Amino acid sequence: IINEVKQSIRKFPDGFSFGAATASYQIEGAWNADGKTETIWDHLTHNNPCSVKDCSNGDIAANSYNLFKRDVEMIRELGLDHYRFSLSWTRILPTGFPDKINEAGVQYYNNLINEMIKYNIKPMVTLYHWELPQKLQEMGGWANPHVTDWFADYARVVFEQFGDRVKYWITINEPYQICNAGYGSTTKAPQLNLKGIADYMCAKNLLVAHAKTYHIYNNEFKPKYGGVVGMSMSAQWYEPESEEQVEAANEAMHFGIGQYAHPIFAKEGDFPQIMKEKVSAKSAAQGYYRSRLVEFTEEEVNMIRGSSDFIGLNHYTTYLSYRSNVTLEEKQDSDVTSYQPNSWPGSASEWLKQIPWGLHKLLTYVKHNYDNPMVIITENGFSTLSGLEDDDRISFYREYLNAMLDAIEEGCNVAGYTAWSLMDNFEWLEGYTVRFGLYEVDFTTANRTRTPRKSAFVYKEIVRSRALDPIYEPNTKVMTID
Ligand code: PNW
């Protein structure tokens, strides 16, 4: 039997890039060190602390601001090709604007990048993983159209400082969480809770900001540095509950990944037609004088269309969808309900069920709807409670990687895979109650000791062998750098 298994071991394509990801607020700590100023997540956790499950915050987090050398050591232990991390806007620009560049903040990221380059690890840098400068929020944040220039100016500073060494850029992480959650609900900063209004203003401005940034890089930096720029989309899969519900699930996709991917990757650009129609009709019926969906000008449609070299997919889970009669009072513009059956295998997070075939279907959807773009899976991972024996996480990674290989064999253009996360971190409103790390972090000790979980050893073997051995059992005694 073992021989049969060994013969069926699947290989990853040549040149495929393996990595792991983190985000600045979730790991760095040092929230006000060396000139850094307040962001919307500092503001939320300090002013509304118990909207976080354990009333915790990211003031210290995993203390990566001081422990970045250990982080790079972990990346070397795992043998990763790339490491995806994000920059804190106010660490670099304390006013939010380029009038004052904070040398200490720039130095921190230079130290981290240089340490990675020294060991041949490719930096994949996210400019914005949810930490808007608080002062910019007070001026409306992503709902203020001027944010498109604030963001583009920040991006230009970043390209000037780090562009010589960073070849993979992600402008923005998960617009859906920024706008729909942060502006349309209270589940992310700035907890504005203006669903159907502020989330759509945010969506428009964010896409324009992204496109301006893409064109700045393309015109001014790409000729000398030759890197690529994309965006990371929250990309969950919506499966029809039955054969009759194909249209409903399709609508859920358009209101999910489509809201942000369609304007960039679809041939015709712009928000999906179904979104434009539904929001416009509902707005009229509700007594608004114009559609709550803030529409793009033709010039903006053209500027946004094609403004990415690759699509970053943050994929975790799958939902079942069916058509439902949503009333005008419900403030929901899609006429679809989505849910996860209790029978689906769960994780430590209520929303995260393990459905690997959802990734296969998602990649197929992206290939068909967006003209087979280059895909980088920029996040995929599983939550547990603390503890080093994480067989559930191991099976999650194996099965999702297997589903990804199904898609690649069918011609999906997937160039890289990034595990979320390198280490345990501040999980937003879940605080430190759930863990996503390949490495466990001990948040009770001052030195935030990092210890590899069993999944770290298995992932390391996958990366080393460039293959998926379904029965490999690691020796978890010693982690080494090979
Ligand atoms: C991502 N969902 O957020 C973020 O990019 C990370 O910062 C975060 O730590 C990680 O996933 C785990 O939560 C998501 O509801 C939040 O499907 C919600 C969903 C997906 C991703």
Coordinates of C-alpha atoms and ligand atoms in Angstrom, one line a residue:
I1 CA 0.0 0.0 0.0
I2 CA 2.8 2.4 0.9
N3 CA 4.3 1.8 -2.5
E4 CA 1.0 2.7 -4.2
V5 CA 0.8 5.9 -2.2
K6 CA 4.3 6.8 -3.0
Q7 CA 3.6 6.4 -6.7
S8 CA 0.6 8.6 -6.5
I9 CA 2.4 11.4 -4.8
R10 CA 1.5 14.6 -6.6
K11 CA 4.2 17.1 -7.7
F12 CA 3.9 20.9 -7.8
P13 CA 4.9 22.6 -11.1
D14 CA 8.5 23.8 -11.7
G15 CA 9.0 27.4 -10.4
F16 CA 6.0 27.2 -8.1
S17 CA 6.5 29.6 -5.1
F18 CA 5.6 28.6 -1.6
G19 CA 5.3 31.1 1.2
A20 CA 3.6 32.2 4.4
A21 CA 1.9 35.5 5.3
T22 CA 1.4 37.9 8.2
A23 CA 0.1 41.4 8.6
S24 CA 1.7 44.3 10.5
Y25 CA -0.9 45.1 13.1
Q26 CA -1.3 41.4 13.8
I27 CA 2.3 40.8 14.6
E28 CA 4.5 43.9 15.1
G29 CA 3.4 45.4 18.3
A30 CA 5.4 48.6 19.1
W31 CA 2.2 50.5 18.3
N32 CA 3.7 53.9 19.3
A33 CA 7.4 53.2 19.1
D34 CA 9.9 55.4 17.3
G35 CA 7.5 57.9 15.9
K36 CA 4.6 55.7 14.8
T37 CA 1.2 57.3 15.2
E38 CA -2.3 56.0 15.8
T39 CA -4.2 53.9 13.2
I40 CA -7.8 52.9 13.1
W41 CA -7.0 49.5 14.8
D42 CA -5.1 51.3 17.6
H43 CA -8.1 53.5 17.9
L44 CA -10.6 50.7 18.0
T45 CA -8.7 48.6 20.5
H46 CA -7.9 51.5 22.8
N47 CA -11.3 53.1 22.8
N48 CA -13.7 50.1 22.4
P49 CA -11.4 47.4 23.9
C50 CA -14.1 44.8 24.6
S51 CA -15.5 44.8 21.1
V52 CA -12.5 42.4 20.9
K53 CA -13.5 39.0 22.3
D54 CA -10.8 38.8 25.0
C55 CA -10.6 42.7 25.3
S56 CA -7.0 42.4 24.0
N57 CA -5.1 44.5 21.4
G58 CA -2.0 44.6 19.2
D59 CA 0.1 46.9 21.4
I60 CA 2.7 44.1 21.7
A61 CA 1.2 41.3 19.6
A62 CA 4.0 38.9 18.6
N63 CA 6.5 41.7 19.1
S64 CA 7.9 41.2 15.6
Y65 CA 9.1 44.8 15.6
N66 CA 11.9 43.5 17.9
L67 CA 11.9 39.8 16.9
F68 CA 12.0 40.1 13.1
K69 CA 15.3 38.2 12.9
R70 CA 13.7 35.2 14.6
D71 CA 10.8 35.5 12.1
V72 CA 13.3 35.3 9.2
E73 CA 14.9 32.4 10.9
M74 CA 11.5 30.6 11.0
I75 CA 11.0 31.3 7.3
R76 CA 14.4 29.7 6.7
E77 CA 13.5 26.7 8.8
L78 CA 10.5 26.2 6.6
G79 CA 12.5 26.7 3.5
L80 CA 10.0 29.2 2.0
D81 CA 10.5 30.9 -1.4
H82 CA 8.5 34.0 -0.4
Y83 CA 7.3 35.8 2.7
R84 CA 4.2 38.0 2.5
F85 CA 4.1 40.8 5.2
S86 CA 2.5 44.2 5.3
L87 CA 3.7 47.7 6.0
S88 CA 2.2 50.0 8.7
W89 CA 1.4 53.3 7.0
T90 CA 1.9 55.5 10.1
R91 CA 5.2 53.8 10.9
I92 CA 6.5 55.2 7.6
L93 CA 4.4 58.4 7.4
P94 CA 3.3 59.5 10.9
T95 CA 1.1 62.3 9.5
G96 CA -0.4 60.0 6.9
F97 CA 1.2 62.3 4.2
P98 CA 4.6 62.3 2.6
D99 CA 5.7 65.6 4.3
K100 CA 7.5 63.7 7.0
I101 CA 9.2 60.3 6.3
N102 CA 9.9 58.5 9.6
E103 CA 13.5 57.2 9.3
A104 CA 13.1 54.7 12.1
G105 CA 10.0 53.1 10.6
V106 CA 11.7 52.9 7.2
Q107 CA 14.8 51.4 8.9
Y108 CA 12.7 48.7 10.5
Y109 CA 11.4 47.5 7.1
N110 CA 14.8 47.9 5.5
N111 CA 16.2 45.6 8.2
L112 CA 13.5 43.0 7.6
I113 CA 13.8 43.1 3.8
N114 CA 17.6 43.0 3.9
E115 CA 17.6 40.0 6.3
M116 CA 15.3 38.2 3.9
I117 CA 17.3 39.1 0.8
K118 CA 20.4 37.8 2.5
Y119 CA 18.9 34.4 2.6
N120 CA 17.3 34.5 -0.8
I121 CA 13.7 34.8 0.4
K122 CA 11.5 36.9 -1.9
P123 CA 9.6 39.7 -0.1
M124 CA 5.9 40.0 -1.1
V125 CA 4.7 43.3 0.4
T126 CA 1.2 44.4 1.1
L127 CA 0.9 48.2 1.4
Y128 CA -2.4 48.2 3.2
H129 CA -3.6 45.4 5.5
W130 CA -6.3 47.5 7.3
E131 CA -4.3 50.1 9.2
L132 CA -5.5 53.5 8.0
P133 CA -3.9 56.5 9.8
Q134 CA -6.6 57.5 12.4
K135 CA -6.3 61.2 11.2
L136 CA -7.3 60.2 7.7
Q137 CA -10.2 58.3 9.1
E138 CA -11.3 61.4 10.9
M139 CA -11.5 63.0 7.5
G140 CA -13.8 60.2 6.2
G141 CA -11.2 57.6 5.4
W142 CA -12.0 55.4 2.5
A143 CA -15.4 57.2 2.1
N144 CA -13.6 60.5 1.2
P145 CA -12.6 60.5 -2.6
H146 CA -9.4 62.3 -1.7
V147 CA -8.2 59.0 -0.1
T148 CA -7.2 57.9 -3.7
D149 CA -4.4 60.5 -3.7
W150 CA -3.5 60.0 0.0
F151 CA -3.0 56.3 -0.8
A152 CA -1.2 56.9 -4.1
D153 CA 1.2 59.3 -2.4
Y154 CA 2.0 56.8 0.4
A155 CA 2.5 54.1 -2.2
R156 CA 5.0 56.3 -4.1
V157 CA 7.0 56.7 -1.0
V158 CA 7.0 53.0 -0.4
F159 CA 8.1 52.2 -4.0
E160 CA 10.9 54.8 -3.7
Q161 CA 12.1 53.3 -0.4
F162 CA 11.9 49.6 -1.1
G163 CA 11.3 49.1 -4.8
D164 CA 14.9 48.2 -5.6
R165 CA 14.5 45.0 -3.5
V166 CA 10.8 44.1 -3.5
K167 CA 9.4 42.6 -6.7
Y168 CA 5.9 41.5 -5.5
W169 CA 3.5 44.2 -4.5
I170 CA 0.0 43.8 -3.2
T171 CA -1.7 47.2 -2.9
I172 CA -4.6 46.3 -0.7
N173 CA -5.6 43.3 1.4
E174 CA -9.3 42.2 1.1
P175 CA -11.3 45.2 0.1
Y176 CA -14.4 43.2 1.2
Q177 CA -13.3 43.2 4.8
I178 CA -12.3 46.9 4.6
C179 CA -15.5 48.2 3.1
N180 CA -18.3 45.7 3.6
A181 CA -17.2 44.8 7.1
G182 CA -15.5 48.0 8.3
Y183 CA -17.9 50.5 6.8
G184 CA -21.0 48.3 6.4
S185 CA -20.9 46.6 9.8
T186 CA -19.1 46.7 13.2
T187 CA -17.0 43.6 12.6
K188 CA -13.9 45.5 11.5
A189 CA -12.4 49.0 12.1
P190 CA -13.7 51.7 11.8
Q191 CA -17.0 50.0 12.8
L192 CA -19.0 52.6 10.9
N193 CA -22.0 50.3 10.3
L194 CA -23.5 52.2 7.4
K195 CA -24.5 49.2 5.2
G196 CA -25.4 50.0 1.6
I197 CA -24.0 53.5 1.8
A198 CA -20.5 53.9 3.2
D199 CA -19.4 50.4 2.0
Y200 CA -20.1 51.4 -1.6
M201 CA -18.3 54.7 -1.3
C202 CA -15.4 52.8 0.2
A203 CA -15.5 50.3 -2.7
K204 CA -15.3 52.9 -5.4
N205 CA -12.5 54.9 -3.8
L206 CA -10.5 51.9 -2.9
L207 CA -10.6 50.6 -6.5
V208 CA -9.6 54.0 -7.8
A209 CA -6.8 54.2 -5.2
H210 CA -5.5 50.8 -6.3
A211 CA -5.6 51.7 -10.0
K212 CA -3.7 55.0 -9.5
T213 CA -1.1 53.1 -7.6
Y214 CA -0.8 50.4 -10.2
H215 CA -0.3 53.0 -12.9
I216 CA 2.3 54.9 -10.8
Y217 CA 4.3 51.7 -10.5
N218 CA 3.8 50.7 -14.0
N219 CA 4.9 54.1 -15.4
E220 CA 7.6 55.1 -13.0
F221 CA 9.0 52.1 -11.3
K222 CA 8.4 49.0 -13.4
P223 CA 10.8 50.1 -16.1
K224 CA 13.8 50.1 -13.7
Y225 CA 12.7 47.4 -11.2
G226 CA 10.5 45.0 -13.2
G227 CA 8.2 43.9 -10.4
V228 CA 4.5 43.0 -10.4
V229 CA 1.5 44.6 -8.7
G230 CA -1.8 43.1 -7.7
M231 CA -4.5 43.0 -5.0
S232 CA -5.6 40.4 -2.5
M233 CA -9.3 39.6 -2.7
S234 CA -11.4 37.9 0.0
A235 CA -12.4 35.0 -2.2
Q236 CA -14.8 32.6 -0.7
W237 CA -16.8 30.1 -2.8
Y238 CA -20.6 30.2 -3.0
E239 CA -22.0 26.8 -4.1
P240 CA -25.6 26.4 -5.3
E241 CA -27.6 24.6 -2.6
S242 CA -29.3 22.6 -5.4
E243 CA -29.5 22.6 -9.2
E244 CA -32.2 25.2 -9.1
Q245 CA -30.0 27.7 -7.2
V246 CA -27.2 28.1 -9.8
E247 CA -28.3 31.7 -10.5
A248 CA -28.5 32.6 -6.8
A249 CA -25.0 31.3 -6.1
N250 CA -23.7 33.2 -9.1
E251 CA -25.3 36.4 -7.7
A252 CA -23.5 35.7 -4.4
M253 CA -20.2 35.5 -6.2
H254 CA -20.9 38.8 -8.0
F255 CA -21.6 40.5 -4.7
G256 CA -18.6 38.8 -3.1
I257 CA -15.3 38.5 -5.0
G258 CA -17.0 40.1 -8.1
Q259 CA -17.5 43.5 -6.5
Y260 CA -13.7 44.0 -6.5
A261 CA -12.4 41.6 -9.1
H262 CA -14.9 42.3 -11.9
P263 CA -13.8 46.0 -12.3
I264 CA -10.2 44.9 -12.6
F265 CA -10.3 41.6 -14.4
A266 CA -13.5 41.3 -16.4
K267 CA -13.4 42.3 -20.1
E268 CA -16.0 44.9 -19.7
G269 CA -14.7 46.3 -16.4
D270 CA -16.9 48.2 -13.9
F271 CA -19.0 46.7 -11.1
P272 CA -20.9 43.5 -12.1
Q273 CA -24.1 44.3 -14.1
I274 CA -26.3 42.5 -11.6
M275 CA -25.0 44.6 -8.7
K276 CA -25.6 47.8 -10.7
E277 CA -29.1 46.8 -11.5
K278 CA -30.1 45.5 -8.1
V279 CA -28.7 48.4 -6.1
S280 CA -30.2 51.0 -8.4
A281 CA -33.6 49.4 -8.4
K282 CA -33.7 48.9 -4.6
S283 CA -32.4 52.5 -4.0
A284 CA -35.2 53.9 -6.1
A285 CA -37.8 51.8 -4.4
Q286 CA -36.4 53.0 -1.0
G287 CA -36.8 56.6 -2.0
Y288 CA -33.2 57.6 -2.8
Y289 CA -32.8 60.0 -5.7
R290 CA -29.8 58.1 -7.0
S291 CA -28.2 54.6 -6.7
R292 CA -26.5 54.0 -3.4
L293 CA -23.8 52.2 -5.5
V294 CA -21.5 55.1 -6.4
E295 CA -20.8 54.5 -10.0
F296 CA -17.6 54.9 -11.9
T297 CA -17.1 57.4 -14.7
E298 CA -16.1 55.9 -18.1
E299 CA -12.5 57.2 -17.5
E300 CA -12.4 55.5 -14.1
V301 CA -13.7 52.2 -15.6
N302 CA -10.9 52.3 -18.1
M303 CA -8.2 53.2 -15.6
I304 CA -9.3 50.3 -13.3
R305 CA -9.7 47.7 -16.0
G306 CA -6.5 45.7 -16.3
S307 CA -4.8 47.4 -13.4
S308 CA -3.2 44.2 -12.0
D309 CA -0.5 41.9 -13.1
F310 CA -2.0 39.0 -11.0
I311 CA -5.0 38.3 -8.8
G312 CA -4.3 37.5 -5.2
L313 CA -6.8 35.1 -3.6
N314 CA -7.3 34.9 0.1
H315 CA -9.4 31.7 0.3
Y316 CA -10.6 30.0 3.4
T317 CA -14.1 28.6 3.1
T318 CA -17.3 27.8 1.2
Y319 CA -21.0 28.6 1.6
L320 CA -24.2 27.2 0.2
S321 CA -26.5 29.7 -1.5
Y322 CA -30.2 29.9 -2.3
R323 CA -32.6 32.5 -3.7
S324 CA -34.5 34.3 -1.0
N325 CA -37.0 37.2 -0.9
V326 CA -35.1 40.0 0.8
T327 CA -37.3 42.9 1.9
L328 CA -36.3 46.5 1.3
E329 CA -36.0 47.0 5.0
E330 CA -33.3 44.4 5.3
K331 CA -30.6 46.5 3.8
Q332 CA -29.3 43.7 1.7
D333 CA -28.9 44.3 -2.0
S334 CA -28.5 40.7 -3.2
D335 CA -31.5 38.4 -3.1
V336 CA -29.6 35.5 -1.8
T337 CA -29.0 33.7 1.5
S338 CA -25.8 31.8 2.2
Y339 CA -25.0 29.5 5.0
Q340 CA -22.8 26.6 6.1
P341 CA -24.3 23.3 7.1
N342 CA -23.4 22.2 10.7
S343 CA -22.3 18.9 9.3
W344 CA -19.3 20.5 7.5
P345 CA -16.0 20.0 9.3
G346 CA -15.3 23.1 11.4
S347 CA -12.3 24.9 12.9
A348 CA -11.9 27.1 16.0
S349 CA -13.5 30.0 14.0
E350 CA -17.2 29.9 13.6
W351 CA -17.0 31.0 9.9
L352 CA -14.3 28.6 8.8
K353 CA -15.4 25.2 7.5
Q354 CA -13.0 22.9 5.8
I355 CA -14.3 22.4 2.2
P356 CA -11.3 21.8 -0.1
W357 CA -13.3 21.4 -3.3
G358 CA -14.4 25.0 -2.9
L359 CA -10.9 26.1 -3.8
H360 CA -10.9 24.0 -6.9
K361 CA -14.3 25.6 -8.0
L362 CA -13.1 29.1 -7.1
L363 CA -10.0 28.7 -9.2
T364 CA -12.1 27.4 -12.1
Y365 CA -14.4 30.4 -11.7
V366 CA -11.5 32.8 -11.8
K367 CA -10.1 31.2 -14.9
H368 CA -13.4 31.3 -16.8
N369 CA -14.7 34.7 -15.7
Y370 CA -11.5 36.7 -15.6
D371 CA -9.6 35.3 -18.6
N372 CA -7.3 32.9 -16.9
P373 CA -5.1 35.5 -15.0
M374 CA -2.0 34.7 -13.1
V375 CA -3.1 33.7 -9.7
I376 CA -1.2 33.8 -6.4
I377 CA -3.0 32.3 -3.4
T378 CA -2.0 35.0 -0.9
E379 CA -3.8 33.4 2.1
N380 CA -5.2 30.0 2.9
G381 CA -5.2 28.6 6.4
F382 CA -7.0 27.0 9.4
S383 CA -7.6 28.0 13.0
T384 CA -7.2 25.9 16.1
L385 CA -6.9 26.6 19.8
S386 CA -3.4 26.7 21.2
G387 CA -1.4 23.5 21.2
L388 CA 1.4 22.0 19.0
E389 CA -0.4 18.8 17.8
D390 CA -2.5 20.3 15.0
D391 CA -3.5 17.3 12.8
D392 CA -6.6 19.2 11.7
R393 CA -4.5 22.0 10.3
I394 CA -2.3 19.4 8.5
S395 CA -5.2 17.8 6.9
F396 CA -6.6 21.2 5.9
Y397 CA -3.3 22.2 4.2
R398 CA -3.0 18.8 2.4
E399 CA -6.5 18.8 1.1
Y400 CA -6.6 22.4 0.0
L401 CA -3.2 21.9 -1.8
N402 CA -4.6 18.8 -3.4
A403 CA -7.6 20.7 -4.7
M404 CA -5.3 23.5 -5.9
L405 CA -3.3 20.8 -7.9
D406 CA -6.6 19.6 -9.5
A407 CA -7.2 23.2 -10.8
I408 CA -3.6 23.6 -12.0
E409 CA -3.8 20.3 -13.9
E410 CA -6.9 21.7 -15.6
G411 CA -5.0 24.8 -16.8
C412 CA -5.5 27.3 -14.0
N413 CA -2.5 29.7 -13.9
V414 CA -1.6 29.4 -10.2
A415 CA 2.0 30.6 -9.6
G416 CA 2.2 30.6 -5.8
Y417 CA 0.7 29.6 -2.5
T418 CA 0.9 31.4 0.8
A419 CA -0.1 29.9 4.1
W420 CA -1.9 32.0 6.6
S421 CA -0.1 32.3 8.9
L422 CA 3.6 32.0 9.7
M423 CA 2.8 32.5 13.4
D424 CA 0.0 33.1 15.8
N425 CA -1.1 36.7 15.9
F426 CA -3.8 39.2 16.9
E427 CA -6.8 37.8 15.1
W428 CA -8.8 41.1 14.9
L429 CA -12.0 41.0 16.9
E430 CA -11.2 37.4 17.9
G431 CA -8.2 38.7 19.7
Y432 CA -5.8 35.9 20.8
T433 CA -8.6 33.3 21.2
V434 CA -8.0 31.5 17.9
R435 CA -4.7 30.5 16.3
F436 CA -3.7 30.4 12.7
G437 CA 0.1 29.9 13.0
L438 CA 2.4 27.3 11.7
Y439 CA 4.4 28.5 14.7
E440 CA 2.8 28.8 18.1
V441 CA 3.5 32.1 19.9
D442 CA 3.5 32.2 23.7
F443 CA 1.7 35.5 24.4
T444 CA 2.1 35.0 28.2
T445 CA 5.9 35.5 28.1
A446 CA 7.7 38.8 27.5
N447 CA 9.9 37.3 24.7
R448 CA 6.9 35.9 22.8
T449 CA 8.6 32.5 22.3
R450 CA 7.8 30.9 18.9
T451 CA 7.6 27.1 18.6
P452 CA 6.9 25.1 15.5
R453 CA 3.7 23.1 15.4
K454 CA 3.5 19.7 13.8
S455 CA 2.0 21.4 10.7
A456 CA 5.2 23.5 10.4
F457 CA 7.2 20.2 9.9
V458 CA 4.7 18.9 7.4
Y459 CA 4.6 22.2 5.4
K460 CA 8.4 22.2 5.4
E461 CA 8.5 18.7 3.9
I462 CA 6.0 19.8 1.2
V463 CA 8.1 22.8 0.3
R464 CA 11.3 20.8 0.4
S465 CA 10.0 17.9 -1.8
R466 CA 7.8 20.1 -4.0
A467 CA 5.3 17.2 -3.5
L468 CA 2.3 16.2 -1.6
D469 CA 2.9 13.0 0.3
P470 CA -0.4 12.2 2.1
I471 CA 1.1 9.9 4.8
Y472 CA 4.4 11.7 5.7
E473 CA 4.9 11.7 9.4
P474 CA 7.4 14.2 10.6
N475 CA 9.9 13.9 13.4
T476 CA 8.9 16.9 15.5
K477 CA 11.9 16.8 17.9
V478 CA 14.2 19.3 16.2
M479 CA 13.6 22.0 13.7
T480 CA 16.6 22.8 11.6
I481 CA 17.7 25.2 8.8
D482 CA 18.6 23.0 5.9
Ligands
PNW1 C1 -8.3 37.3 6.5 N1 -14.4 35.3 6.0 O1 -9.5 37.8 6.9 C2 -7.3 38.4 6.8 O2 -6.6 38.9 5.6 C3 -6.3 38.1 7.9 O3 -5.7 39.3 8.4 C4 -7.0 37.2 8.9 O4 -6.2 37.1 10.1 C5 -7.3 35.9 8.3 O5 -8.1 36.1 7.1 C6 -8.0 35.0 9.2 O6 -9.3 35.5 9.6 C7 -10.7 37.1 6.6 O7 -15.4 35.5 6.7 C8 -11.8 37.4 7.4 O8 -14.6 34.5 5.0 C9 -13.0 36.8 7.2 C10 -13.2 35.9 6.2 C11 -12.1 35.6 5.4 C12 -10.9 36.2 5.6

